[in-house]
Each structure stands twice: as C-alpha cells, then as structure tokens.
PDB file of C-alpha atoms in Angstrom:
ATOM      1  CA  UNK Y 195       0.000   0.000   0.000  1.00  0.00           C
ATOM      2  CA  UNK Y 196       1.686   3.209  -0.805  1.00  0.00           C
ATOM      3  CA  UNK Y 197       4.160   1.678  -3.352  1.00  0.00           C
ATOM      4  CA  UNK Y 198       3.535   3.258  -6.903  1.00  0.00           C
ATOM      5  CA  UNK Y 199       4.869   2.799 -10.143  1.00  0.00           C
ATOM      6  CA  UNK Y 200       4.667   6.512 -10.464  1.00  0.00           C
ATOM      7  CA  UNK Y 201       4.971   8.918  -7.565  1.00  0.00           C
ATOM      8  CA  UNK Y 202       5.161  12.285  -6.765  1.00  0.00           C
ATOM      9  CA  UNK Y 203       7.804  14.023  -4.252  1.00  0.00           C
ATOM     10  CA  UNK Y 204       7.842  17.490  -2.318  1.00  0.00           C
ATOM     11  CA  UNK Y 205      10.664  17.894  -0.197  1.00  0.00           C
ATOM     12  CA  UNK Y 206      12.682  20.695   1.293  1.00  0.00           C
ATOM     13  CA  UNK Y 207      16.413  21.537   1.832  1.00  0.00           C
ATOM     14  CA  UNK Y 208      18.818  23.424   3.720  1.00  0.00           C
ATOM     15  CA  UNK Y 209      21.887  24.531   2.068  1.00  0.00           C
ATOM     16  CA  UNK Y 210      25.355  26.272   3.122  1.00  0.00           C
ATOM     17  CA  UNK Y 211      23.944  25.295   6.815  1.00  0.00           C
ATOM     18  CA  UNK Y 212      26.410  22.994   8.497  1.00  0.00           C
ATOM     19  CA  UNK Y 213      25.543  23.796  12.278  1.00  0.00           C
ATOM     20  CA  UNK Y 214      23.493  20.883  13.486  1.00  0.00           C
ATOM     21  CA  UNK Y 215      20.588  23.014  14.609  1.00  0.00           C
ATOM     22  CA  UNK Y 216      20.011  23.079  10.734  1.00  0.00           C
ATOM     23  CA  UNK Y 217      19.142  19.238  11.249  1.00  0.00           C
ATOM     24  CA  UNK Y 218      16.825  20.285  13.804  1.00  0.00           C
ATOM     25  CA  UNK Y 219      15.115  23.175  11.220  1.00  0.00           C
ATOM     26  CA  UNK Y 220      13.966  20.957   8.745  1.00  0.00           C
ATOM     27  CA  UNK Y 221      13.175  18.216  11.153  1.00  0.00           C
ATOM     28  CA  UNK Y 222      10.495  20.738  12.559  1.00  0.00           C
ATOM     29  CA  UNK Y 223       9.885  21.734   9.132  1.00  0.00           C
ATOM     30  CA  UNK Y 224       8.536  18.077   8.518  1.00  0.00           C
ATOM     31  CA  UNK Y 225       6.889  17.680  12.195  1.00  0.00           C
ATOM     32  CA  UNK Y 226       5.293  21.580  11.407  1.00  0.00           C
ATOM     33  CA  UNK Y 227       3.872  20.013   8.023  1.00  0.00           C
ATOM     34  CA  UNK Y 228       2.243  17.033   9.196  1.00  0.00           C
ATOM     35  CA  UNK Y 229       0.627  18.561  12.217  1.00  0.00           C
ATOM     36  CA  UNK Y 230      -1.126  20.966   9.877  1.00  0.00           C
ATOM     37  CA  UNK Y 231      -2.015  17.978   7.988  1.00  0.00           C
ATOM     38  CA  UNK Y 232      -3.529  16.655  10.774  1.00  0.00           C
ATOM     39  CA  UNK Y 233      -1.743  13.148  10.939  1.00  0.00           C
ATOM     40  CA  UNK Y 234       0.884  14.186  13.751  1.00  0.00           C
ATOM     41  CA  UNK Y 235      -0.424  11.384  15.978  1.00  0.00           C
ATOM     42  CA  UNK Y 236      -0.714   8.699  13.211  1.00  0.00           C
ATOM     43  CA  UNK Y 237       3.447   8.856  12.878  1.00  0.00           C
ATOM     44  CA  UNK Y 238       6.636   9.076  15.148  1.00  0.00           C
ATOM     45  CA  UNK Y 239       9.596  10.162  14.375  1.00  0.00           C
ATOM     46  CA  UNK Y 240      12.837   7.442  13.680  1.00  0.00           C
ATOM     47  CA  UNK Y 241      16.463   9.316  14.366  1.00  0.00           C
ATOM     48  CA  UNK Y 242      20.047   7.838  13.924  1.00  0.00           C
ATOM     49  CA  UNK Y 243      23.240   9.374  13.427  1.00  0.00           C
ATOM     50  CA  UNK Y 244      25.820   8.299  10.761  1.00  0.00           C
ATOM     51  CA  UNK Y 245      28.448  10.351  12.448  1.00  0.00           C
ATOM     52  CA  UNK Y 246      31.398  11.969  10.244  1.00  0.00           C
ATOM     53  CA  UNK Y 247      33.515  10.310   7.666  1.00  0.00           C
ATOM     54  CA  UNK Y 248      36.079   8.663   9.903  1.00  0.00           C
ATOM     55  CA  UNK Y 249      33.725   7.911  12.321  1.00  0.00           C
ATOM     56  CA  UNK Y 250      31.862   5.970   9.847  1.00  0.00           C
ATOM     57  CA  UNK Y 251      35.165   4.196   8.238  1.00  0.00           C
ATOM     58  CA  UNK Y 252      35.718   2.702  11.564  1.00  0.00           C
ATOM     59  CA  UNK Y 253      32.562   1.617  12.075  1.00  0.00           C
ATOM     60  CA  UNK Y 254      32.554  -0.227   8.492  1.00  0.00           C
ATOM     61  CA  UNK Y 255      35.569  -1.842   9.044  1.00  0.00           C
ATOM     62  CA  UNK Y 256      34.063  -3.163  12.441  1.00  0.00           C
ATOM     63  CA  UNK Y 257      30.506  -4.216  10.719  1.00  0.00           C
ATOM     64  CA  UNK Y 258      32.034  -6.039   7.668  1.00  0.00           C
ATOM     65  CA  UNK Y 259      34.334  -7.939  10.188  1.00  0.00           C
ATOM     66  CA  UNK Y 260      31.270  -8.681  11.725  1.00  0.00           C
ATOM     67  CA  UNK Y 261      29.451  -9.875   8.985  1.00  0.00           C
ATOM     68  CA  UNK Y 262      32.197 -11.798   7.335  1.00  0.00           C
ATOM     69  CA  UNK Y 263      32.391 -14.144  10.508  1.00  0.00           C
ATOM     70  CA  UNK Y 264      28.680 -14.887   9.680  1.00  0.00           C
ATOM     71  CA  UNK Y 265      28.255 -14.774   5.785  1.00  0.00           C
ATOM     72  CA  UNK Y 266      26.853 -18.494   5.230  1.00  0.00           C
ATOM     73  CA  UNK Y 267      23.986 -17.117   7.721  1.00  0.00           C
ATOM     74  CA  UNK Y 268      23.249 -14.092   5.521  1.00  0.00           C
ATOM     75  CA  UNK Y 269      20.541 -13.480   2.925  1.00  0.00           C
ATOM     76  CA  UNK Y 270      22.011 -13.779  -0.496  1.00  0.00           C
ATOM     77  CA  UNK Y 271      20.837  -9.735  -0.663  1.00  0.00           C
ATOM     78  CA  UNK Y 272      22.937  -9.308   2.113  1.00  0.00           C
ATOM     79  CA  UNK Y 273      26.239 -11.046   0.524  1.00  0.00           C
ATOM     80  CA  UNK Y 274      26.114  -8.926  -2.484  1.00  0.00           C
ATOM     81  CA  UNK Y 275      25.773  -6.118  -0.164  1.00  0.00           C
ATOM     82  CA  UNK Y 276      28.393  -6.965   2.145  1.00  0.00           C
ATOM     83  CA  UNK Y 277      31.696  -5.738   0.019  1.00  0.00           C
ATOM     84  CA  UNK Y 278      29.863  -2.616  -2.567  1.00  0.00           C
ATOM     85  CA  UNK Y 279      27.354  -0.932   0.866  1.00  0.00           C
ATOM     86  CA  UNK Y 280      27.679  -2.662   3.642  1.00  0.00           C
ATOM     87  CA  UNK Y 281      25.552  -0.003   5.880  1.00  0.00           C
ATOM     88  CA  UNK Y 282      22.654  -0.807   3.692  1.00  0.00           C
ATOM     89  CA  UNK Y 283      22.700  -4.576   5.104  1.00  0.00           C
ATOM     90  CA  UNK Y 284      21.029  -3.098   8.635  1.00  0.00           C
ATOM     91  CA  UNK Y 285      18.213  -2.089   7.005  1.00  0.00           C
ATOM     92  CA  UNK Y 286      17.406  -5.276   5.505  1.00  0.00           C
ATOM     93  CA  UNK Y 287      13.886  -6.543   6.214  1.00  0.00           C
ATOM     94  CA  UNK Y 288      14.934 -10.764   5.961  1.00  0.00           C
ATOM     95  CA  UNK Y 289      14.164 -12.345   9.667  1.00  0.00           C
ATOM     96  CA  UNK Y 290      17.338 -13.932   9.152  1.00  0.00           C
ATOM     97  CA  UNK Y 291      19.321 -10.910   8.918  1.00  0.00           C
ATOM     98  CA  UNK Y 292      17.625  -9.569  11.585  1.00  0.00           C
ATOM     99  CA  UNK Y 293      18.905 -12.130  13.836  1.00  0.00           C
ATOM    100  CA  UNK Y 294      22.696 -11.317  12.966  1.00  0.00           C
ATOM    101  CA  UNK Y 295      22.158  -7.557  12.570  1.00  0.00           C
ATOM    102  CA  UNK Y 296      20.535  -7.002  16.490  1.00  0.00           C
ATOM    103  CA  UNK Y 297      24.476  -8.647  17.700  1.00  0.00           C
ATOM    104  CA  UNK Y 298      26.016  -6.214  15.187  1.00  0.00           C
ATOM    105  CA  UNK Y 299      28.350  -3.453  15.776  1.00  0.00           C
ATOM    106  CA  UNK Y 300      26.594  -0.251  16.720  1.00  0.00           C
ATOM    107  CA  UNK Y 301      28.182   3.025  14.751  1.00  0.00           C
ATOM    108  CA  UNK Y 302      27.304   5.077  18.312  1.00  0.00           C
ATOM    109  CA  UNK Y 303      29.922   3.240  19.419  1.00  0.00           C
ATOM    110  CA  UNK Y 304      32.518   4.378  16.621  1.00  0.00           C
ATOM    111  CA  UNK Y 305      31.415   7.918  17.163  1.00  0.00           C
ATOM    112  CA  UNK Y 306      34.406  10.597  17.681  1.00  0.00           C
ATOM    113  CA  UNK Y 307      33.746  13.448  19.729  1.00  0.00           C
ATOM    114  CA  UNK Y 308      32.747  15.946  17.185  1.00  0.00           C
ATOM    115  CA  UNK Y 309      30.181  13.621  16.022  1.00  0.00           C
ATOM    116  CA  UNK Y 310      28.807  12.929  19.775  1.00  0.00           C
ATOM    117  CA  UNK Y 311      28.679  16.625  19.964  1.00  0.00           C
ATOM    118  CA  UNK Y 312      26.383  17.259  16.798  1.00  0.00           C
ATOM    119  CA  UNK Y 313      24.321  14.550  17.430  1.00  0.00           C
ATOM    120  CA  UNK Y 314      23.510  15.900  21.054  1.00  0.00           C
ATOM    121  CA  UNK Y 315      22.880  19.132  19.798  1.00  0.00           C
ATOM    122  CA  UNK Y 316      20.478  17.877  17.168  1.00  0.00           C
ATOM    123  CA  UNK Y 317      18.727  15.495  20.030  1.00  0.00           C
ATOM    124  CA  UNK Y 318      18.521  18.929  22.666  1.00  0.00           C
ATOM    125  CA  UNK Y 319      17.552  20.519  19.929  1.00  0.00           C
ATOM    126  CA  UNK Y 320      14.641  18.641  18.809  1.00  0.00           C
ATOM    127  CA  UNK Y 321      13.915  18.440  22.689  1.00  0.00           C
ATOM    128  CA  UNK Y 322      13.663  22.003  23.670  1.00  0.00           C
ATOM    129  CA  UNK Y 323      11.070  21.993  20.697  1.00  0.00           C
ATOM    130  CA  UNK Y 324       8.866  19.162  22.471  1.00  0.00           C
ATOM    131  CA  UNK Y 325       9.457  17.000  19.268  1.00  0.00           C
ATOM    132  CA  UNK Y 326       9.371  12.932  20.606  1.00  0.00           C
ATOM    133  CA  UNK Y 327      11.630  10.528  18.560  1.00  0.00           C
ATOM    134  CA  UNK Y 328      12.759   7.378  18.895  1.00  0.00           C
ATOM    135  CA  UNK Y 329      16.298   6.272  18.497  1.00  0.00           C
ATOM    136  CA  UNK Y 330      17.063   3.725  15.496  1.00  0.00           C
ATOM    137  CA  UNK Y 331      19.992   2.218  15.226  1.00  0.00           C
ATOM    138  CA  UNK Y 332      19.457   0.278  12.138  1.00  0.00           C
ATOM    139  CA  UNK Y 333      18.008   3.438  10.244  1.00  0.00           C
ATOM    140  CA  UNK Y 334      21.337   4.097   7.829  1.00  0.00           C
ATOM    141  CA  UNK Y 335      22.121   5.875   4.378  1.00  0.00           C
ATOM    142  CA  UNK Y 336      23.976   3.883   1.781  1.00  0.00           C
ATOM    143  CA  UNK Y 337      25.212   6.547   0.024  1.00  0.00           C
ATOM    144  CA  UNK Y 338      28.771   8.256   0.845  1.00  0.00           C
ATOM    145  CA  UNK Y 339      27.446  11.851   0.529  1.00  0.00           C
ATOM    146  CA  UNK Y 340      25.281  10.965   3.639  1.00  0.00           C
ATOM    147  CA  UNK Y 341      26.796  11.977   7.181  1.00  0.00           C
ATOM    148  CA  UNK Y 342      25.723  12.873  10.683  1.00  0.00           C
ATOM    149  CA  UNK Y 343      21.508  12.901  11.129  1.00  0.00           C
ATOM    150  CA  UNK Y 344      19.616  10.681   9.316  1.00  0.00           C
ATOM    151  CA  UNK Y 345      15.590  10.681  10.086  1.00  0.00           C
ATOM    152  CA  UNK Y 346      12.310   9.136   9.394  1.00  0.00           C
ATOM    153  CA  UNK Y 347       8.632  10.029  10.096  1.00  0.00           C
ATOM    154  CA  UNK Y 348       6.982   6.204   9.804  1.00  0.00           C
ATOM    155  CA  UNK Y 349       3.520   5.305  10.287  1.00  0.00           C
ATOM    156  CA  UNK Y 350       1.738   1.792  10.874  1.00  0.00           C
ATOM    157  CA  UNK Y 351      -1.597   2.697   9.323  1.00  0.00           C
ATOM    158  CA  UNK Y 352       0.203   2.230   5.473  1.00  0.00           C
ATOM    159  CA  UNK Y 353       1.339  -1.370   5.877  1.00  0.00           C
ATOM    160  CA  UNK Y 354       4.750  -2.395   5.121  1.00  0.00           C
ATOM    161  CA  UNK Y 355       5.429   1.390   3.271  1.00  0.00           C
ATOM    162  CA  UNK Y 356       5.983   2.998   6.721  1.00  0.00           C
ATOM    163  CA  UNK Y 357       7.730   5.642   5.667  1.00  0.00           C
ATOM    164  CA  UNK Y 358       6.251   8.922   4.515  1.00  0.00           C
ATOM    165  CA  UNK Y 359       9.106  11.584   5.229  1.00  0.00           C
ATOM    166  CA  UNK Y 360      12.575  10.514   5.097  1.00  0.00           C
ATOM    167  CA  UNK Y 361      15.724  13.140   4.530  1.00  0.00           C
ATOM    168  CA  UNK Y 362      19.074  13.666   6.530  1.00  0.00           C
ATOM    169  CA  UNK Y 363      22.266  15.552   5.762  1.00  0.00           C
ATOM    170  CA  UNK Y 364      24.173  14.891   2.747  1.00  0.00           C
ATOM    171  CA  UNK Y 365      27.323  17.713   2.926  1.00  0.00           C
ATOM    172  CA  UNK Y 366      29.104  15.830   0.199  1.00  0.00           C
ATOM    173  CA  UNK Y 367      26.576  15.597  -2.297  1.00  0.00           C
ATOM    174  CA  UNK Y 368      27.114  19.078  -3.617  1.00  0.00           C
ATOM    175  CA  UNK Y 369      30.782  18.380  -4.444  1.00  0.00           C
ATOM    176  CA  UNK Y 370      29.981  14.565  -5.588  1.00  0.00           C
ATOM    177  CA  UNK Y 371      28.096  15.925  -8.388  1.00  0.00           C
ATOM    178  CA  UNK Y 372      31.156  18.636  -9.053  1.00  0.00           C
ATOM    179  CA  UNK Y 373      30.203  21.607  -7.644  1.00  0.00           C
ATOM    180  CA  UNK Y 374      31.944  23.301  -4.478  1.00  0.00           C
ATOM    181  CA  UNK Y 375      31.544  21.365  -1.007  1.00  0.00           C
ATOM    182  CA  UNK Y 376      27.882  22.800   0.458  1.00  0.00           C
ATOM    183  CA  UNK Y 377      26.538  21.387   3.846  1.00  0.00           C
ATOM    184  CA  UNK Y 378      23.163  20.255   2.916  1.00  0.00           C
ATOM    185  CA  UNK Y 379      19.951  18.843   4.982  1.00  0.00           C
ATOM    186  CA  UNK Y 380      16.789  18.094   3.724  1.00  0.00           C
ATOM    187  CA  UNK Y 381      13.963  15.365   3.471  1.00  0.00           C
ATOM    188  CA  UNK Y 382      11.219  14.135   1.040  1.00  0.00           C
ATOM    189  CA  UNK Y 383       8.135  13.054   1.422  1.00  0.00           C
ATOM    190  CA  UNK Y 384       5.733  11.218  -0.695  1.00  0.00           C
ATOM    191  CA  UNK Y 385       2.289  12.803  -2.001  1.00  0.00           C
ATOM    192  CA  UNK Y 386       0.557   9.742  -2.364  1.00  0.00           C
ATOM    193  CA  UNK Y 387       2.022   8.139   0.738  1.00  0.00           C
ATOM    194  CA  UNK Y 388       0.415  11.542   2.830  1.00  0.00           C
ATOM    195  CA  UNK Y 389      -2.577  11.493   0.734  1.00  0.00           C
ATOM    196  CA  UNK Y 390      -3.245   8.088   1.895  1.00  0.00           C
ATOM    197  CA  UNK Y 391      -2.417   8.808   5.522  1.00  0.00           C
ATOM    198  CA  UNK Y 392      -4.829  11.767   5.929  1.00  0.00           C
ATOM    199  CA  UNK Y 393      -7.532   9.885   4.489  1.00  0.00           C
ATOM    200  CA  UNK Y 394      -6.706   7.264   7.218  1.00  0.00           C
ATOM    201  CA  UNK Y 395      -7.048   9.731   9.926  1.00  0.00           C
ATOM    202  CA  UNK Y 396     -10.330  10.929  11.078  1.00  0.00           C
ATOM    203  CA  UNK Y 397     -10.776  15.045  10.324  1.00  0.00           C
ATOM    204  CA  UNK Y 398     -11.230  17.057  12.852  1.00  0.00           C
ATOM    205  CA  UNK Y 399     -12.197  20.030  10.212  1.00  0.00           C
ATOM    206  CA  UNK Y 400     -15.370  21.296  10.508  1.00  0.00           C
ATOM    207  CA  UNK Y 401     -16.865  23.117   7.730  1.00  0.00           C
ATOM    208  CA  UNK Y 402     -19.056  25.848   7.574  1.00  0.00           C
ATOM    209  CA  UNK Y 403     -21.249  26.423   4.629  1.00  0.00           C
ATOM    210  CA  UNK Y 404     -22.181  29.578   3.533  1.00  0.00           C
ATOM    211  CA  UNK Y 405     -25.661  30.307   1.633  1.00  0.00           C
ATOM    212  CA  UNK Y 406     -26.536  33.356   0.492  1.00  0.00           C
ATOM    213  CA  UNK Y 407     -30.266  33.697   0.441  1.00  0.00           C
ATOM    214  CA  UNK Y 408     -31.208  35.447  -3.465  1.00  0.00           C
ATOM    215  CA  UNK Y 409     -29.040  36.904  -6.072  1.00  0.00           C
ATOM    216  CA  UNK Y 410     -28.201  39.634  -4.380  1.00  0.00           C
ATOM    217  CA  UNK Y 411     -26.374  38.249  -1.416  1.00  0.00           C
ATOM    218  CA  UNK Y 412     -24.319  36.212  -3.431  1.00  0.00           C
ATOM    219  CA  UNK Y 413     -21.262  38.848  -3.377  1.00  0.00           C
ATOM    220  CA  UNK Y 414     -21.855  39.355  -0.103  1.00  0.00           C
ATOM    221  CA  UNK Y 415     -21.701  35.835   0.642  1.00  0.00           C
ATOM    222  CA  UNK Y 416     -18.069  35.766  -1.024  1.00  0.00           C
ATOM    223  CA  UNK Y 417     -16.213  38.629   1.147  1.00  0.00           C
ATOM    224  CA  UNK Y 418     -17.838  36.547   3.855  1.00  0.00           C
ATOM    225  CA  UNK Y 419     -16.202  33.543   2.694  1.00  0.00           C
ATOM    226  CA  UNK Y 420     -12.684  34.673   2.043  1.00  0.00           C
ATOM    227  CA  UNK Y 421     -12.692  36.622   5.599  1.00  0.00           C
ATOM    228  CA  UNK Y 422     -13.408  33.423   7.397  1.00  0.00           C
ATOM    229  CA  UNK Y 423     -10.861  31.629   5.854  1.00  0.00           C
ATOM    230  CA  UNK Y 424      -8.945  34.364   6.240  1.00  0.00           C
ATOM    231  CA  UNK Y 425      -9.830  33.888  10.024  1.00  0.00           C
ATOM    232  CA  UNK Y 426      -8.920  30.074  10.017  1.00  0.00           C
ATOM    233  CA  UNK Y 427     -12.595  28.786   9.282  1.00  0.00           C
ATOM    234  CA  UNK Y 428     -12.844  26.060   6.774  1.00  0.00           C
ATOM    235  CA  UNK Y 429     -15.622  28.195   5.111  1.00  0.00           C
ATOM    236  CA  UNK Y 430     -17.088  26.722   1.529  1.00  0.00           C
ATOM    237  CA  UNK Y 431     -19.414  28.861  -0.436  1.00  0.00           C
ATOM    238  CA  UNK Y 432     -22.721  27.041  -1.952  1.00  0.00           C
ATOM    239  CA  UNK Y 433     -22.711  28.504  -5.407  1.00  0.00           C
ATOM    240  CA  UNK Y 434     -25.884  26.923  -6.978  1.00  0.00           C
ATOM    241  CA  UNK Y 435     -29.072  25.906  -6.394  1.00  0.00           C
ATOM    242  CA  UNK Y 436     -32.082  27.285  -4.416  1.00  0.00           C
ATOM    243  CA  UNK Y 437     -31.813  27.077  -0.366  1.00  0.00           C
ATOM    244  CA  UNK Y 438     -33.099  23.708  -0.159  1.00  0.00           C
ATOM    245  CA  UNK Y 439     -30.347  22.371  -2.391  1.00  0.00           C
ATOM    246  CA  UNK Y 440     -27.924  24.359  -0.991  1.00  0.00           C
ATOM    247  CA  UNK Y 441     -28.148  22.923   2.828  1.00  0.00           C
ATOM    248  CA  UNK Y 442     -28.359  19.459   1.632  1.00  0.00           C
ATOM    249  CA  UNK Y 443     -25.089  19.555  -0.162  1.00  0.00           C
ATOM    250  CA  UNK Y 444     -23.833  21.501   2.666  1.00  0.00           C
ATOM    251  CA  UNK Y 445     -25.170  18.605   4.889  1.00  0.00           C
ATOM    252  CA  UNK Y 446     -23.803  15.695   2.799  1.00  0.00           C
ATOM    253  CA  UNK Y 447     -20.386  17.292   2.760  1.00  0.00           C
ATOM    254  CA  UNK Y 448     -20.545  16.891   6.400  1.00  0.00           C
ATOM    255  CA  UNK Y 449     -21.180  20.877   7.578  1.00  0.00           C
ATOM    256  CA  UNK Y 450     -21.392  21.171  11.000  1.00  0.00           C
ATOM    257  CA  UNK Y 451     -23.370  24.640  10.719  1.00  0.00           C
ATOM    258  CA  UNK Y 452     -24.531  26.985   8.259  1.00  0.00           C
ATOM    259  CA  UNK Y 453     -24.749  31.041   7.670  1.00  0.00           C
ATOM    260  CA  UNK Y 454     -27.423  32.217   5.652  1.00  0.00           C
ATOM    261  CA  UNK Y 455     -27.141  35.937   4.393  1.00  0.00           C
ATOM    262  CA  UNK Y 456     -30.400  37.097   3.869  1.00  0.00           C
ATOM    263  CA  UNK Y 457     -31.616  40.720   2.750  1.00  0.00           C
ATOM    264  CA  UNK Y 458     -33.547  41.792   5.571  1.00  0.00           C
ATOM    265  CA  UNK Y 459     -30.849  40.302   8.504  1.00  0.00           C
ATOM    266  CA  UNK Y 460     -28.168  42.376   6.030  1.00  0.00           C
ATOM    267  CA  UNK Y 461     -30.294  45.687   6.621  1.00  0.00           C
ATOM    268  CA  UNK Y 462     -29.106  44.931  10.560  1.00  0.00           C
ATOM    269  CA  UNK Y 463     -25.897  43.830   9.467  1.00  0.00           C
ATOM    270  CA  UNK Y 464     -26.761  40.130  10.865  1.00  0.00           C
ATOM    271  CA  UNK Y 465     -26.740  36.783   9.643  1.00  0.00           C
ATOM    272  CA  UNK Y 466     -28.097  33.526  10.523  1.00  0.00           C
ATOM    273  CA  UNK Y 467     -26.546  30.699  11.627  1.00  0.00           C
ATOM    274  CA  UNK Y 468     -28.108  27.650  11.311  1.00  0.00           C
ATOM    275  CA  UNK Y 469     -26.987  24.636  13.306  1.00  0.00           C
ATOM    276  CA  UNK Y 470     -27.561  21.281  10.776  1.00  0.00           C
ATOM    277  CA  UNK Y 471     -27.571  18.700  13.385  1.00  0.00           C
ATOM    278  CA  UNK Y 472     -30.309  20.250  15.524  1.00  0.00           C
ATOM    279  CA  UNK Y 473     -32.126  22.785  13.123  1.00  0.00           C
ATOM    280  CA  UNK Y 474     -32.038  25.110  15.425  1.00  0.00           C
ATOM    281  CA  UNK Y 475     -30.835  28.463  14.500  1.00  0.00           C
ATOM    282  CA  UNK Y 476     -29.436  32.199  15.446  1.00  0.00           C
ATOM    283  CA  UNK Y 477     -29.484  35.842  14.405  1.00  0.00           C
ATOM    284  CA  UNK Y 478     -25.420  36.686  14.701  1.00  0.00           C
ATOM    285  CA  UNK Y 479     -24.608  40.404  14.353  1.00  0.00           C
ATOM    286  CA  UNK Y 480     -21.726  40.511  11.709  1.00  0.00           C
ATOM    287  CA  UNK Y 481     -19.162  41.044  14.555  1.00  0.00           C
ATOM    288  CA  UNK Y 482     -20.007  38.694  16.892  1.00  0.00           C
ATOM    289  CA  UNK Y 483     -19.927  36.259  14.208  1.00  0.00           C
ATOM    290  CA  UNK Y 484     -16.804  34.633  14.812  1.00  0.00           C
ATOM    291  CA  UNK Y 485     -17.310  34.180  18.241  1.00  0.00           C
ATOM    292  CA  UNK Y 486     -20.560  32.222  17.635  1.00  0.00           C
ATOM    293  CA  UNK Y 487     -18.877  29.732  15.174  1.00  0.00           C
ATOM    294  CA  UNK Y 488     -15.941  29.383  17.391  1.00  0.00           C
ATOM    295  CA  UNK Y 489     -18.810  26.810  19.258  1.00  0.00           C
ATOM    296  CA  UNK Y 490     -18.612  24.899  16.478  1.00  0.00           C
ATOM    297  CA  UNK Y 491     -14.996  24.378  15.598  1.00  0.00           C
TER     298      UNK Y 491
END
C-alpha cells in the first residue's frame, strides 16, 4: 500500500547550513507540516546518526568484520551487499538478517567526539522543541554523501510502506556531483504516501457552509467567505441551487453549521446561523460572528 509505479515528491532543503541546529530546522519543518495535515499522531519520528567520515570508516571496518564471521547465515541480498554498501545490510527486512544484525556493531559506538557533539545538539535541539523521537539504530544511508543525522517520520496505518518523510544531511553531495563542497539537509516526502495517511485519519475540520439567500447576497456571501478563511474557518461557499439544495449539499459534505445571508438580517448587518444537526438556528450580528462559530470548531 503506498508503493507506486509513479509517484510524486515534495521535499525541502537546507543549504550552506552545516551547524546541526540546521538538522533540527527541517526536522520541525517536517513535524510543522504534518501537524497541519492533521496526521501528527498517526506517525513518530525514527532518528540515527551516521556520524562523520572517519567515524563511519571505523565503524565499516568493524561491521564487515562482523558480517564476514557470519556470511553463510546471511541473505544472499545481504552477501552482495556486504563488500559494494555494507551499511545498507542493517536495514534489511529478511528475519534472518535480523537475527545477525541485532548482535552487530553499533556506529554510536565508533562515534568521535565531534560527532557525539552534533548529534547531542540535534537530540537537545529537537527536545527544547517538544518533538518525541525514537532512536534507530538500524536506520542508515547507503550513500557516501550521507553523514551525521539521518531521520524518518513512519507510520503503521500504510502497511509495510511505513515511511512517509525521510531526509538527513548529505554535505558531500554538492561536491559529488562537481560543484563546491555545500553542507546540505533536507527530506522528502511522498504525495501519495500523505494522501493516503490523511484519508486514514479521522478530520477534525469542521466546515461551515455559507448560503446566500437570493441573487443579491451572493457577493456578499463571497467577502464573507474569504474573511473566514482568512480567520482560520474552513468556510465553503454554496454557489448553486435554491436554499433547499444548498443545505443538503452543505449537509452531505458533512457541515457542522450553516450562515445564511439574507436581505432583511443584512439591513441589521446580521446573519443567521443555522446549526444542521439540531435545526435550530441564530441571528449573529456581523461582529459577533466569529465568536458564535468558534462553538462549532
């Protein structure tokens, strides 16, 4: 579920930033984007550090002594892994492997001190900022570019695609493809994959439909749209039909209420606000309108 043929991407990066509070930017970046998508609780977030170069040499030099000593035991995946990217073989998903890999070398424990350092800044970092994550050791980069954070945001709710924003830092990308060394940091996530998720999680929107009541309150009707979306109401404007129609397709799209702008409340500068599970409904002066739907949202 969530594996396409054809996909589509957005994704953010951080450039010329090498300070590992960068990591922590577009970390929050991602956490920022998935609250407002309303799935915050549906993922957590997976963190691992791949430390510097040398730290990273000695820790592959550890892992493929490691793995040598059990290479009959490995997945044949794993074997043709083992000599070209060796990092890649702790992320394998074979039960076998999974067995050798949990006795493996751990690269925290290859870590110099400059590497300790920026991966405690990134973890304070993402603390002060009330962010949870979950430490993985097994979460790893196969590529040489990568170095220090690499992070995650995994849900259960797509089946064995888990995944649906991934990034970490990659300072020697930049210079892999030719250009100048550039610290980078950044992550990708997949449209589909999020599309999917929010349609897994309940919404907690509610909508408010707005019906103007005759011809001539249909401009009216519009400012009043755009100012309460403006105001952070999920407003949507009924553009056709009589009344009647109007309020049942703002009840089958799930409206919790509904403003009708009428001529004669308009001479008072009111409106009414008709609640669609009860039918009951209100004369709202224009300025106290906001208040009044606050009850509903």
């Amino acid at each position: 579920k969530g594996r396409l043929r054809q996909f589509h991407q957005i994704g953010a990066e951080l450039l010329g930033v090498p300070e590992a509070l960068g990591d922590v930017e577009i970390i929050a970046l991602g956490a920022h984007i998935l609250k407002t998508l309303g799935v915050a609780d549906a993922v957590k977030l997976e963190l691992n550090t791949l430390g510097d170069s040398e730290s990273r040499a000695e820790f592959r030099a550890s892992l493929v002594k490691y793995l040598s000593a059990h290479l009959k035991e490995l997945s044949q995946e794993s074997r043709d892994r083992l000599e070209r990217n060796p990092l890649r073989i702790l992320d394998s998903k074979d039960e076998g492997d999974r067995k050798i890999i949990a006795e493996a070398p751990k690269l925290a424990e290859y870590l110099n001190p400059s590497s300790r350092d920026f991966f405690e800044t990134v973890c304070a970092g993402l603390d002060r900022l009330d962010i949870a994550y979950e430490l993985n050791p097994h979460l790893v980069r196969g590529l040489d570019y990568y170095c220090h954070s690499a992070f995650e945001f995994t849900t259960e709710a797509l089946g064995a695609q888990g995944a649906v924003l991934a990034g970490g830092r990659y300072d020697g990308l930049v210079k892999t493809m030719g250009g100048p060394a550039t610290a980078g940091v950044g992550w990708a996530a997949g449209i589909e994959r999020l599309a999917m998720l929010v349609g897994e999680v309940e919404s907690e929107t509610k909508i408010i439909a707005i019906v103007p009541v005759g011809p001539d309150m249909e401009a009216p009707a519009f400012a009043l749209t755009q100012e309460l979306r403006g105001a952070g109401f999920c407003a949507d404007l009924a553009f056709r039909g009589n009344i009647s129609k109007r309020l049942k397709r703002a009840n089958r799209m799930g409206a919790v209420c509904a403003v009708l702008l009428g001529g004669e409340e308009a001479s008072r500068n009111n409106v009414t606000v008709r609640d669609l599970g009860s039918g009951d409904q209100q004369e709202v002066s224009h300025e106290g309108l906001q208040a009044h739907l606050k009850r509903y949202c």
